[in-house]
């Protein structure tokens, strides 16, 4: 019999208020691999209430930060001890190659440890002694009840990036994974249960965005909403959050450029561009989905890129040789196909791929695809596709490279490849993006900020900035004892 996974609310597993069940698919086989309870409005409200009570009672926010650290370290240890199981489950539910899931689990463990320790070091008290005889005390306090909504491309890692800083800072959480990929989050909550966080401190809500996600964004009992997902959904979350002026963190879409100068060896340039674009089948917010290539290198680059893209081994993520897995869903597959049609209609030239991967009867497999002859005004150059489609553009000089790179509504990430460090840094300074890799790509560092400019979002995750996003700052001005101020004469 298939096990039906439940929600975790107020320290207990629950079926939720309805009998609705959702089937979870393996995108590599299209088979049902799990059944989960599907949340409804009442479940969202119950989770919010539990988090509100746990926060307002003071149990978690007033727990000493060192003790909160111990809970999170224990969680990290348990996660590390079952890393193989988590990686396998992540691959089954998302389709991503196992080597990528293994990285995700290791990064998730690192995030819990990092924020557990950082909170102890950085949640400090500053004092200023004043000539007027008062003292100013500046403290950092948790924001309150945090609703956290994540997408399907990095389910476990996004859970860690959201929960670790929030809990370390003393907040209480309602966490909602994507309705497509809840399985590693459910498994993480079985560890959370084992660690024994006080009831209501950390709650798992299942269900889709329109039903339960929107309740989190709107609720006046929620103090902060942290969202990772598409820009369109981000906009509606922001609108809903305005009702009670929630604190917001948004990590949204991108159309990130990889600027490649002619002094780079063509094999290295192609290798980096393949990695920047096709990692996780291109379903990465920072995917290097626009290669902007210096004219002298352009012909050789495109020729070699097409050859190498066609050599990528596509298959089930559990098979050791697999380099690229399936897309997450039928919907994403169709969306990717539609963008190929859009590109062709706009007059771009298909360099490689452009269709479902042959030889796969089941599963949402799509060939690594690239377009040349792309102009900046085309939709394929402007819109986030979130599938394995690269657009390649040519530039003549540095000014044109910068103009093209900055020429979209997004500003999440960018890469610059050049042997000339000075030139690469000069260009990087002009790029309007939150994360820039020079001669590298993709790696997130847990102690360095992650987030975007422009329509790629608001705020930063990771690093000290990621912790501060979950803290309020309070100034308390203290005078030893009450005394008349005498501003208005007593008559
Ligand atoms: O994402 P959504 P979808 C982009 C990408 C993709 C497109 C659509 O271009 O093709 O978005 O993907 C929850 N209130 N990205 O529809 O809608 C939802 O349940 C509150 C980029 O899968 O952004 C899920 O948990 N929550 C991206 C989460 O939001 C709502 C990653 C993300 O879903 C909601 C994913 C609502 N009204 C998609 N509607 C990135 N850049 O990282 C949905 N949700």
Short mmCIF file of C-alpha atoms in Angstrom, two decimals, residues 48-357:
data_model
loop_
_atom_site.label_atom_id
_atom_site.label_comp_id
_atom_site.label_asym_id
_atom_site.label_seq_id
_atom_site.Cartn_x
_atom_site.Cartn_y
_atom_site.Cartn_z
CA UNK A 48 -0.02 29.94 11.09
CA UNK A 49 -1.84 29.84 14.44
CA UNK A 50 0.58 27.25 15.81
CA UNK A 51 3.58 29.33 14.72
CA UNK A 52 1.97 32.49 16.15
CA UNK A 53 1.38 30.86 19.53
CA UNK A 54 4.90 29.41 19.63
CA UNK A 55 6.33 32.82 18.87
CA UNK A 56 4.10 34.88 21.17
CA UNK A 57 4.58 32.52 24.13
CA UNK A 58 8.27 33.38 23.85
CA UNK A 59 9.40 29.81 24.15
CA UNK A 60 11.54 29.82 21.00
CA UNK A 61 12.51 33.49 20.61
CA UNK A 62 13.60 33.56 24.25
CA UNK A 63 15.47 30.26 24.09
CA UNK A 64 19.19 31.19 24.38
CA UNK A 65 20.79 31.36 20.95
CA UNK A 66 23.34 28.67 21.96
CA UNK A 67 20.48 26.30 22.66
CA UNK A 68 18.86 27.06 19.32
CA UNK A 69 22.25 26.37 17.77
CA UNK A 70 22.26 22.92 19.38
CA UNK A 71 18.88 22.03 17.86
CA UNK A 72 20.09 23.05 14.39
CA UNK A 73 23.40 21.25 14.75
CA UNK A 74 21.57 18.09 15.75
CA UNK A 75 19.37 18.47 12.67
CA UNK A 76 22.47 18.91 10.48
CA UNK A 77 24.04 15.78 11.99
CA UNK A 78 20.92 13.69 11.35
CA UNK A 79 20.66 14.97 7.80
CA UNK A 80 24.30 14.20 7.14
CA UNK A 81 23.88 10.70 8.53
CA UNK A 82 21.13 9.96 6.02
CA UNK A 83 22.60 11.96 3.12
CA UNK A 84 22.47 9.04 0.68
CA UNK A 85 18.76 8.44 1.26
CA UNK A 86 17.97 12.14 0.86
CA UNK A 87 20.01 12.40 -2.36
CA UNK A 88 18.28 9.38 -3.88
CA UNK A 89 14.85 10.67 -2.95
CA UNK A 90 15.64 14.11 -4.36
CA UNK A 91 16.68 12.56 -7.67
CA UNK A 92 13.54 10.40 -7.78
CA UNK A 93 11.27 13.39 -7.20
CA UNK A 94 13.07 16.04 -9.30
CA UNK A 95 14.81 13.97 -11.97
CA UNK A 96 18.14 15.71 -11.40
CA UNK A 97 21.28 13.59 -11.73
CA UNK A 98 22.35 11.97 -8.47
CA UNK A 99 25.67 13.87 -8.39
CA UNK A 100 23.65 17.11 -8.24
CA UNK A 101 21.37 15.83 -5.47
CA UNK A 102 24.45 14.84 -3.47
CA UNK A 103 25.76 18.40 -3.73
CA UNK A 104 22.35 19.73 -2.63
CA UNK A 105 22.30 17.57 0.51
CA UNK A 106 25.87 18.54 1.44
CA UNK A 107 25.03 22.23 0.92
CA UNK A 108 21.87 21.86 3.03
CA UNK A 109 23.86 20.34 5.91
CA UNK A 110 26.38 23.18 5.61
CA UNK A 111 23.60 25.81 5.73
CA UNK A 112 22.15 24.44 9.00
CA UNK A 113 25.61 24.40 10.61
CA UNK A 114 26.61 27.79 9.27
CA UNK A 115 23.53 29.68 10.47
CA UNK A 116 23.50 27.87 13.81
CA UNK A 117 27.01 29.20 14.50
CA UNK A 118 26.56 32.59 12.84
CA UNK A 119 23.57 33.46 15.04
CA UNK A 120 25.72 32.93 18.14
CA UNK A 121 28.40 35.25 16.80
CA UNK A 122 26.26 37.96 15.25
CA UNK A 123 23.15 38.38 17.38
CA UNK A 124 24.97 40.82 19.59
CA UNK A 125 24.07 43.82 21.69
CA UNK A 126 25.62 47.24 21.03
CA UNK A 127 25.56 50.04 23.59
CA UNK A 128 26.24 53.75 23.26
CA UNK A 129 26.78 55.83 26.45
CA UNK A 130 25.54 59.37 25.93
CA UNK A 131 26.43 62.78 27.29
CA UNK A 132 22.76 63.34 28.24
CA UNK A 133 23.18 60.54 30.79
CA UNK A 134 21.22 57.95 28.79
CA UNK A 135 22.43 54.75 27.25
CA UNK A 136 21.31 53.42 23.88
CA UNK A 137 21.07 49.66 23.64
CA UNK A 138 20.73 48.20 20.16
CA UNK A 139 19.46 44.65 20.01
CA UNK A 140 18.52 42.23 17.27
CA UNK A 141 15.31 40.31 17.63
CA UNK A 142 13.48 37.76 15.49
CA UNK A 143 10.92 39.15 13.05
CA UNK A 144 8.19 36.78 14.24
CA UNK A 145 6.13 34.26 12.29
CA UNK A 146 7.80 33.57 8.94
CA UNK A 147 5.99 31.95 6.02
CA UNK A 148 8.42 30.39 3.59
CA UNK A 149 7.49 29.22 0.11
CA UNK A 150 9.91 27.45 -2.22
CA UNK A 151 9.89 26.01 -5.76
CA UNK A 152 10.65 22.57 -7.17
CA UNK A 153 14.15 22.95 -8.59
CA UNK A 154 16.14 22.62 -5.33
CA UNK A 155 13.55 21.36 -2.83
CA UNK A 156 15.79 20.31 0.07
CA UNK A 157 18.43 22.99 -0.39
CA UNK A 158 15.82 25.76 -0.52
CA UNK A 159 14.25 24.36 2.67
CA UNK A 160 17.63 24.63 4.40
CA UNK A 161 18.33 28.13 3.06
CA UNK A 162 14.97 29.29 4.41
CA UNK A 163 14.65 27.38 7.70
CA UNK A 164 18.24 27.62 8.95
CA UNK A 165 18.57 31.41 9.27
CA UNK A 166 14.96 31.87 10.40
CA UNK A 167 15.16 29.32 13.22
CA UNK A 168 18.67 30.33 14.27
CA UNK A 169 17.41 33.91 14.65
CA UNK A 170 14.52 32.78 16.90
CA UNK A 171 11.60 33.01 14.47
CA UNK A 172 8.84 30.44 14.10
CA UNK A 173 8.11 29.09 10.64
CA UNK A 174 5.42 27.79 8.33
CA UNK A 175 7.24 26.13 5.48
CA UNK A 176 5.55 25.25 2.18
CA UNK A 177 7.40 23.19 -0.41
CA UNK A 178 6.32 23.05 -4.05
CA UNK A 179 3.33 20.81 -4.64
CA UNK A 180 5.45 18.94 -7.22
CA UNK A 181 8.37 18.10 -4.94
CA UNK A 182 7.43 17.81 -1.27
CA UNK A 183 9.13 14.49 -0.50
CA UNK A 184 12.55 15.53 0.80
CA UNK A 185 10.90 18.30 2.84
CA UNK A 186 8.59 15.73 4.44
CA UNK A 187 11.62 13.57 5.21
CA UNK A 188 13.43 16.58 6.66
CA UNK A 189 10.47 17.16 8.97
CA UNK A 190 10.76 13.60 10.25
CA UNK A 191 14.26 14.64 11.40
CA UNK A 192 12.89 17.90 12.80
CA UNK A 193 10.42 15.78 14.78
CA UNK A 194 13.28 13.60 16.01
CA UNK A 195 15.30 16.62 17.14
CA UNK A 196 12.28 17.70 19.18
CA UNK A 197 11.80 21.36 18.40
CA UNK A 198 9.08 22.78 20.67
CA UNK A 199 5.58 22.39 19.15
CA UNK A 200 4.60 25.08 16.66
CA UNK A 201 8.14 26.36 16.11
CA UNK A 202 8.48 24.77 12.70
CA UNK A 203 5.47 23.66 10.67
CA UNK A 204 5.13 21.90 7.32
CA UNK A 205 2.21 22.88 5.13
CA UNK A 206 1.54 20.98 1.89
CA UNK A 207 -0.52 22.15 -1.04
CA UNK A 208 -0.49 24.36 -4.05
CA UNK A 209 0.21 28.03 -4.34
CA UNK A 210 -3.24 29.27 -5.19
CA UNK A 211 -4.90 27.48 -2.29
CA UNK A 212 -2.52 27.58 0.63
CA UNK A 213 0.44 29.66 -0.59
CA UNK A 214 -1.75 32.69 -1.06
CA UNK A 215 -3.18 32.30 2.48
CA UNK A 216 0.36 32.57 3.85
CA UNK A 217 1.06 35.66 1.77
CA UNK A 218 -2.15 37.36 2.89
CA UNK A 219 -2.47 36.40 6.56
CA UNK A 220 -2.28 39.30 9.02
CA UNK A 221 -0.84 36.84 11.57
CA UNK A 222 2.30 36.34 9.49
CA UNK A 223 5.12 38.86 10.00
CA UNK A 224 7.40 37.90 7.17
CA UNK A 225 7.12 36.12 3.86
CA UNK A 226 10.17 34.64 2.18
CA UNK A 227 9.53 33.40 -1.33
CA UNK A 228 11.63 31.78 -4.05
CA UNK A 229 9.97 31.20 -7.39
CA UNK A 230 8.90 32.83 -10.63
CA UNK A 231 8.74 36.62 -10.97
CA UNK A 232 5.03 36.55 -11.85
CA UNK A 233 4.15 34.64 -8.66
CA UNK A 234 6.57 36.83 -6.71
CA UNK A 235 4.65 39.89 -7.79
CA UNK A 236 1.36 38.44 -6.52
CA UNK A 237 3.01 37.42 -3.23
CA UNK A 238 4.30 40.97 -2.81
CA UNK A 239 0.87 42.42 -3.51
CA UNK A 240 -0.79 40.07 -1.00
CA UNK A 241 1.90 40.83 1.58
CA UNK A 242 1.18 44.56 1.39
CA UNK A 243 -2.05 44.09 3.41
CA UNK A 244 -0.22 44.04 6.76
CA UNK A 245 3.11 45.39 5.44
CA UNK A 246 4.94 42.11 5.85
CA UNK A 247 8.68 42.03 5.83
CA UNK A 248 9.49 40.38 2.47
CA UNK A 249 12.36 38.51 0.87
CA UNK A 250 11.92 37.56 -2.78
CA UNK A 251 14.31 35.46 -4.85
CA UNK A 252 12.84 35.43 -8.34
CA UNK A 253 13.64 34.72 -11.95
CA UNK A 254 16.63 35.51 -14.08
CA UNK A 255 18.00 35.67 -17.61
CA UNK A 256 21.62 35.67 -16.63
CA UNK A 257 24.34 36.50 -19.15
CA UNK A 258 27.69 34.78 -19.51
CA UNK A 259 30.02 37.25 -21.23
CA UNK A 260 32.85 35.47 -23.05
CA UNK A 261 35.88 37.41 -24.33
CA UNK A 262 38.02 36.33 -27.30
CA UNK A 263 41.10 35.66 -25.16
CA UNK A 264 39.51 32.56 -23.59
CA UNK A 265 40.44 29.14 -24.93
CA UNK A 266 37.41 27.95 -26.90
CA UNK A 267 37.20 24.56 -25.15
CA UNK A 268 37.14 26.27 -21.74
CA UNK A 269 34.56 28.77 -22.95
CA UNK A 270 32.26 26.03 -24.28
CA UNK A 271 32.75 23.85 -21.19
CA UNK A 272 31.79 26.74 -18.88
CA UNK A 273 28.82 27.74 -21.03
CA UNK A 274 27.47 24.16 -21.03
CA UNK A 275 27.75 23.98 -17.25
CA UNK A 276 26.23 27.44 -16.74
CA UNK A 277 23.25 26.57 -18.95
CA UNK A 278 22.44 22.89 -18.58
CA UNK A 279 23.11 22.20 -14.89
CA UNK A 280 19.79 20.87 -13.50
CA UNK A 281 18.43 20.91 -17.08
CA UNK A 282 18.54 24.70 -17.07
CA UNK A 283 15.99 24.86 -14.25
CA UNK A 284 18.12 27.09 -12.07
CA UNK A 285 17.29 30.68 -11.19
CA UNK A 286 20.88 31.74 -11.99
CA UNK A 287 21.18 29.61 -15.16
CA UNK A 288 23.59 31.25 -17.61
CA UNK A 289 20.90 31.31 -20.26
CA UNK A 290 22.45 33.96 -22.51
CA UNK A 291 25.97 33.44 -23.86
CA UNK A 292 27.29 36.80 -25.05
CA UNK A 293 30.31 36.01 -27.14
CA UNK A 294 33.08 38.25 -28.50
CA UNK A 295 32.97 38.42 -32.31
CA UNK A 296 36.45 36.93 -32.99
CA UNK A 297 35.53 33.79 -31.00
CA UNK A 298 31.89 33.56 -32.05
CA UNK A 299 32.03 31.13 -35.04
CA UNK A 300 34.38 28.68 -33.37
CA UNK A 301 32.40 28.90 -30.12
CA UNK A 302 29.03 28.15 -31.74
CA UNK A 303 30.43 25.27 -33.82
CA UNK A 304 32.07 23.63 -30.82
CA UNK A 305 29.11 24.36 -28.53
CA UNK A 306 26.72 22.51 -30.87
CA UNK A 307 29.06 19.50 -30.97
CA UNK A 308 29.51 19.32 -27.23
CA UNK A 309 25.82 19.90 -26.41
CA UNK A 310 24.90 16.91 -28.55
CA UNK A 311 27.35 14.71 -26.64
CA UNK A 312 25.65 15.24 -23.27
CA UNK A 313 24.36 11.98 -21.83
CA UNK A 314 20.65 12.27 -21.09
CA UNK A 315 18.88 9.75 -18.87
CA UNK A 316 17.47 8.73 -15.54
CA UNK A 317 19.25 10.63 -12.77
CA UNK A 318 19.87 7.45 -10.82
CA UNK A 319 22.10 6.03 -13.58
CA UNK A 320 25.73 6.87 -12.91
CA UNK A 321 26.53 7.99 -16.49
CA UNK A 322 23.66 10.47 -16.65
CA UNK A 323 24.73 14.08 -17.13
CA UNK A 324 21.28 15.59 -17.71
CA UNK A 325 17.94 14.33 -16.43
CA UNK A 326 14.31 15.08 -17.37
CA UNK A 327 12.52 18.36 -16.83
CA UNK A 328 10.34 18.52 -13.76
CA UNK A 329 6.89 18.20 -15.34
CA UNK A 330 4.85 17.91 -18.49
CA UNK A 331 4.01 21.58 -18.08
CA UNK A 332 7.69 22.62 -18.09
CA UNK A 333 8.34 20.34 -21.06
CA UNK A 334 5.54 21.95 -23.05
CA UNK A 335 6.64 25.41 -21.98
CA UNK A 336 10.16 24.64 -23.24
CA UNK A 337 8.75 23.39 -26.56
CA UNK A 338 6.68 26.53 -26.89
CA UNK A 339 9.78 28.68 -26.49
CA UNK A 340 11.49 26.78 -29.31
CA UNK A 341 8.49 27.63 -31.52
CA UNK A 342 8.61 31.24 -30.35
CA UNK A 343 12.35 31.48 -31.13
CA UNK A 344 11.89 30.08 -34.62
CA UNK A 345 8.97 32.39 -35.29
CA UNK A 346 11.04 35.36 -34.14
CA UNK A 347 13.68 34.47 -36.72
CA UNK A 348 16.40 32.98 -34.50
CA UNK A 349 18.42 30.05 -35.88
CA UNK A 350 18.25 26.73 -34.07
CA UNK A 351 21.85 25.63 -33.49
CA UNK A 352 21.12 22.31 -31.77
CA UNK A 353 18.39 20.39 -29.96
CA UNK A 354 14.94 21.92 -30.10
CA UNK A 355 12.89 18.82 -29.39
CA UNK A 356 12.12 16.06 -26.90
CA UNK A 357 15.04 13.67 -26.49
#
